[in-house]
Short mmCIF file of C-alpha atoms in Angstrom, two decimals:
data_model
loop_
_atom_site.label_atom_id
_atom_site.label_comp_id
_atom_site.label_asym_id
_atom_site.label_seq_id
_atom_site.Cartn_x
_atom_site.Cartn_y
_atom_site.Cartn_z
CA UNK F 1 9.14 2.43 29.89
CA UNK F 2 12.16 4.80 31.46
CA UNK F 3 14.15 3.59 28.62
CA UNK F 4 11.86 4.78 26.00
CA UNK F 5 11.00 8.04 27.64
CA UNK F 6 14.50 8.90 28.42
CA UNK F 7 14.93 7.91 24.17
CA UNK F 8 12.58 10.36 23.23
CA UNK F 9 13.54 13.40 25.42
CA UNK F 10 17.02 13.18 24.30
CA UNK F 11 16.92 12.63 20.50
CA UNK F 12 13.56 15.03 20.89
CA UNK F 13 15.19 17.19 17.92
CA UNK F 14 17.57 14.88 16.25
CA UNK F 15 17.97 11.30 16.28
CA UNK F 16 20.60 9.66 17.20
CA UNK F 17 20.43 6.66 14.51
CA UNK F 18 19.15 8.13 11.02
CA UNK F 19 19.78 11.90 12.25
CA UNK F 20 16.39 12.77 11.37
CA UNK F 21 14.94 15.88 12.65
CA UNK F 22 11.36 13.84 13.22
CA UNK F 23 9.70 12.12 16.29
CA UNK F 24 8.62 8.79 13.90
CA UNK F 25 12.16 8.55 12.97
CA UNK F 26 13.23 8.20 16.84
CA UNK F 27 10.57 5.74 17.58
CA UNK F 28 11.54 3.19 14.67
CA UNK F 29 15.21 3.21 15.48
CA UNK F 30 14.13 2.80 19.26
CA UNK F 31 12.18 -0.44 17.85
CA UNK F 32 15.05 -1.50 15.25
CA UNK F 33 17.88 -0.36 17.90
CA UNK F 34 17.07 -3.91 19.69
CA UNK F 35 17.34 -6.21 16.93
CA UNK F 36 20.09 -8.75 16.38
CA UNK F 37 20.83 -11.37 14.30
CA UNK F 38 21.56 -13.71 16.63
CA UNK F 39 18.90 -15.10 19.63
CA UNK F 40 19.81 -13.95 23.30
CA UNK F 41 16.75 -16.02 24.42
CA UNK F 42 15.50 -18.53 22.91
CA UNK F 43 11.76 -17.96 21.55
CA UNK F 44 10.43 -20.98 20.09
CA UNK F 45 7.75 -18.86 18.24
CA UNK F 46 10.23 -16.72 17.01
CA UNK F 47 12.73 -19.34 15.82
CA UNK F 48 10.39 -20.84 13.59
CA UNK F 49 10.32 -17.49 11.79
CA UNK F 50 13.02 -15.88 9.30
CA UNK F 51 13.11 -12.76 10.87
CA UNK F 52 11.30 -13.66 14.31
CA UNK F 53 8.06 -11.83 13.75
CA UNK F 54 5.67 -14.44 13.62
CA UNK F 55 2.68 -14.34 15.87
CA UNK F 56 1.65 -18.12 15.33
CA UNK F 57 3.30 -21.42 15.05
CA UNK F 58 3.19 -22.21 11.87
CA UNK F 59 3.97 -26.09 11.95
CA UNK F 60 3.32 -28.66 14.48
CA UNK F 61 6.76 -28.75 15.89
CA UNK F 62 6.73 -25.13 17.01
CA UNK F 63 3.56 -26.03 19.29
CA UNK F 64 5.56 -28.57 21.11
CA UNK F 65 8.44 -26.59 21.63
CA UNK F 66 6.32 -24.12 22.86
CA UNK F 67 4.92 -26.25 25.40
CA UNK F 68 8.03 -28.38 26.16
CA UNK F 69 9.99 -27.52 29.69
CA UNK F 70 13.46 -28.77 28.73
CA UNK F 71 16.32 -28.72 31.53
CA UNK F 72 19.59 -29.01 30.80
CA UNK F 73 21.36 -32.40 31.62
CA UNK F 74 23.28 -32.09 35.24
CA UNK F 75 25.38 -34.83 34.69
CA UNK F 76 27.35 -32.83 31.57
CA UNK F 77 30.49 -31.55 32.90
CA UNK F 78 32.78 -28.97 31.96
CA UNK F 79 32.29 -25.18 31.54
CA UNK F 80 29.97 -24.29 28.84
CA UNK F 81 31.60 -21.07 28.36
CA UNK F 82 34.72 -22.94 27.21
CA UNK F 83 32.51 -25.52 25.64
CA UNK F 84 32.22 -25.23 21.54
CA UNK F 85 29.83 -27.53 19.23
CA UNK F 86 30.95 -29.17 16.69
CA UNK F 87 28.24 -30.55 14.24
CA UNK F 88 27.94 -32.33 10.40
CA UNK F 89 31.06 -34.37 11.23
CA UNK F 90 31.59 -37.38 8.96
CA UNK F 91 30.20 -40.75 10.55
CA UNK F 92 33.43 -42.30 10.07
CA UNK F 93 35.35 -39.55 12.18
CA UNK F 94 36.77 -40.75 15.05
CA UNK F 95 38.09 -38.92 18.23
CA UNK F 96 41.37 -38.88 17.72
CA UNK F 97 40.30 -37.08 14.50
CA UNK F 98 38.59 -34.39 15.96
CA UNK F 99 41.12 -33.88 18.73
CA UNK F 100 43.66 -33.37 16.11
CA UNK F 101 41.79 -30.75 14.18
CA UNK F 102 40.80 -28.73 17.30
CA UNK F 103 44.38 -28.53 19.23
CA UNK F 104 45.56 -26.82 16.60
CA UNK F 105 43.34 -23.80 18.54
CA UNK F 106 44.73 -24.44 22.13
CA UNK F 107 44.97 -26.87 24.64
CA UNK F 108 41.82 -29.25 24.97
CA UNK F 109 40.57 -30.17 28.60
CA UNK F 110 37.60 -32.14 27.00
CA UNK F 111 36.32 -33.72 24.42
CA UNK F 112 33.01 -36.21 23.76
CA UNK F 113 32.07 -37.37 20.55
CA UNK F 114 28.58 -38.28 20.82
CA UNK F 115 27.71 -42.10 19.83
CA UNK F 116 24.56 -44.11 19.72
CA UNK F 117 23.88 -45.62 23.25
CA UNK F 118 22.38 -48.78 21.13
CA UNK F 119 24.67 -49.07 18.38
CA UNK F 120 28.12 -47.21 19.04
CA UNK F 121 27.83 -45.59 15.89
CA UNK F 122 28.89 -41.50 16.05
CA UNK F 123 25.57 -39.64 15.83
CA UNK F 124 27.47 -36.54 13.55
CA UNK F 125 28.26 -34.32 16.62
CA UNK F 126 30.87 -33.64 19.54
CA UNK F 127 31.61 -30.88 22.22
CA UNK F 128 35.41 -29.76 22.93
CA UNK F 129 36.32 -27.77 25.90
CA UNK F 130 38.92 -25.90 26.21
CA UNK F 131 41.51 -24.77 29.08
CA UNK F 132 41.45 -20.99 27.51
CA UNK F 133 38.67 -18.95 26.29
CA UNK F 134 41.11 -17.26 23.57
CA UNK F 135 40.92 -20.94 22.28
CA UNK F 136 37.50 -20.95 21.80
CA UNK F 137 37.52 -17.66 20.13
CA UNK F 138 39.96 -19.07 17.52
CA UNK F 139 38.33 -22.25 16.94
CA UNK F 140 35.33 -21.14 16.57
CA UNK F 141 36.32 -18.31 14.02
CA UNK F 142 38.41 -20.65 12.20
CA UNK F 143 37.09 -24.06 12.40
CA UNK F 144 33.67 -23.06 11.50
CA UNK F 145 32.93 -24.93 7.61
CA UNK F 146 36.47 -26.03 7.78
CA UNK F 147 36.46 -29.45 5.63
CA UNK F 148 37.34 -32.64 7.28
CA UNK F 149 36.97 -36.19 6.27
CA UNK F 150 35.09 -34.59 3.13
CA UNK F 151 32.26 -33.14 5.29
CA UNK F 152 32.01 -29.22 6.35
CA UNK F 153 31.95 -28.87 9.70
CA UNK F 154 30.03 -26.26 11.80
CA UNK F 155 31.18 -24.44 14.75
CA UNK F 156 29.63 -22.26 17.88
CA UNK F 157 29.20 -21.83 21.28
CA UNK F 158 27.11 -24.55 22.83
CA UNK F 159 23.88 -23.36 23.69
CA UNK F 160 22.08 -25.99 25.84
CA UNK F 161 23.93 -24.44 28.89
CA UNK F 162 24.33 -20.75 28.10
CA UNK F 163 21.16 -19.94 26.02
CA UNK F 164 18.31 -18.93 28.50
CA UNK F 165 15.08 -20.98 27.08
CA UNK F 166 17.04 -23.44 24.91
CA UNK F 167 14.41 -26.09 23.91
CA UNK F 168 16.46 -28.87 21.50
CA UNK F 169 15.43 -30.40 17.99
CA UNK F 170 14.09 -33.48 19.57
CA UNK F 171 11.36 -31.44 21.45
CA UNK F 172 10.72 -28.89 18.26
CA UNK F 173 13.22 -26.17 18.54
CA UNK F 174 16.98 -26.13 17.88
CA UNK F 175 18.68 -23.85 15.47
CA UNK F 176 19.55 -24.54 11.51
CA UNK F 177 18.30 -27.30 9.85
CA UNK F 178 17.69 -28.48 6.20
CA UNK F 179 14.74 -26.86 3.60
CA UNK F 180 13.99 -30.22 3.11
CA UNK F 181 13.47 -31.38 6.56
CA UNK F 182 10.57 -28.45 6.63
CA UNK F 183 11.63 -27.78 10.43
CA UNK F 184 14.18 -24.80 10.00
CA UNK F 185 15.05 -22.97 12.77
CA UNK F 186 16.22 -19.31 12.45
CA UNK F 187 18.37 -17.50 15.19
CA UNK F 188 21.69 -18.54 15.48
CA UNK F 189 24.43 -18.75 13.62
CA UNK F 190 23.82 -21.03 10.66
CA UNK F 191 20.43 -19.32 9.82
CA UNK F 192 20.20 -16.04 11.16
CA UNK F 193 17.32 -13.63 11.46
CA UNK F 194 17.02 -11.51 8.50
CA UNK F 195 16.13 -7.91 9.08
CA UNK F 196 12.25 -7.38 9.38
CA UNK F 197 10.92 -4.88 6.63
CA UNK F 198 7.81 -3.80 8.70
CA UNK F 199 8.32 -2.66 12.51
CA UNK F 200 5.91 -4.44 14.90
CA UNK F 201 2.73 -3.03 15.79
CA UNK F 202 2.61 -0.29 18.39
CA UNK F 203 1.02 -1.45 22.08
CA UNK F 204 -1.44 0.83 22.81
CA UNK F 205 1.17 1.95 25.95
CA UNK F 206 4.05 2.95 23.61
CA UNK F 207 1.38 4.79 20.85
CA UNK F 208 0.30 6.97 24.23
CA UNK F 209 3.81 7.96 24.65
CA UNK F 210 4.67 8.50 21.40
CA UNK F 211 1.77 10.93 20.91
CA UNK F 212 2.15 12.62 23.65
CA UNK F 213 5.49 13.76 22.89
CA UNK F 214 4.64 14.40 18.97
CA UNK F 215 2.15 17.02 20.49
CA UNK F 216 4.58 18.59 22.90
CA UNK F 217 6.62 18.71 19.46
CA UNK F 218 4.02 20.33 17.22
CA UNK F 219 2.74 22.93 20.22
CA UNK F 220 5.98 23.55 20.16
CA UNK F 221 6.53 24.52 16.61
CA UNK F 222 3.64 26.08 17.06
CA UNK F 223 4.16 28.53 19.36
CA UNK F 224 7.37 29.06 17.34
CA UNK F 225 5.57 30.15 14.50
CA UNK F 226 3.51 32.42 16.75
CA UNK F 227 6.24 33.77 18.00
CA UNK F 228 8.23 34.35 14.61
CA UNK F 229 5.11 35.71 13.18
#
């Protein structure tokens, strides 16, 4: 609530985002200042939605990542700050493969494709940590829907370890996904939020404030008047 207040009193005459000269002008940018793109915690309500302003779960999925308490594996190794993902790799790609493509970015302290515990086969994913963070910078500029073994790849951080709330795609949350699965998942980098159009309702503690300072403005400009008159 400090934040907000100490918002208002500054840009009182002029905000600071749309240089408007009006109070309803500081209050939206206030709201729209805190958007991103990108998740910083993961909301399964608000990854089911395209620009994470949905109220209610829409599918089935959402419930049960809403519900789900997920923690992270303790037997992964490695430094997940170092630690990229590397997804839609060809079934036929081997290790070697990948370990080729990504030491091209810098020197690789670790890397897992993930198989099928069952039947060995490569389930489409790996992880590959590196000994430098500039080397996961690079990789995951470049690397990202780089073509190999005629499949696109896609590239990011891994988020099981370093996004606060991660719930996976088994348990009804992830990120991305296919129209034609019907479970897309909006947030990171493959599908990011879109912009809302309409700004989320006002509590009724944030429409006090905002009032109360739009009269201190208009007795203001009042007395102003008075004055000039």
């Amino acid at each position: 609530m400090w934040k907000l207040r100490s918002v208002h009193y500054k840009s009182n005459v002029l905000c600071g985002s749309c240089r408007s000269q009006y109070l309803i002008h500081t209050f939206e940018c206030f709201i729209m200042s805190d958007w991103s793109p990108v998740a910083k915690v993961y909301d399964p309500l608000k990854a089911g939605s395209i620009d994470g302003t949905d109220v209610e779960p829409h599918d089935r999925a959402i419930w049960r990542a809403m519900v789900a308490r997920y923690v992270p594996n303790k037997g992964v190794v490695g430094d997940p700050d170092l630690t990229l993902f590397v997804a839609r790799l060809n079934p036929q790609t081997t290790e070697e493969k990948v370990c080729e493509v990504f030491s091209k970015y810098g020197d690789i302290r670790r890397l897992r494709l993930v198989r099928d515990i069952v039947t060995g086969f490569s389930k489409g994913y790996a992880f590959v940590e590196y000994k430098e963070e500039r080397s996961v910078t690079r990789a995951r500029r470049d690397a990202n829907k780089l073509v190999v073994d005629q499949h696109e790849l896609f590239v990011d951080y891994e988020q099981e370890r370093t996004l606060k709330g991660w719930i996976p795609r088994r348990q009804g949350g992830g990120q991305g996904g296919k129209k034609e699965s019907g479970q897309l998942r909006f947030g990171g980098r493959d599908r990011p939020f879109r912009k809302p159009i309409n700004l989320p309702p006002m509590s009724e503690s944030l429409l006090w404030v905002f009032m109360f300072y739009k009269g201190l403005q208009c007795n203001s400009r009042a007395s102003w008047s008075t004055t000039a008159a």
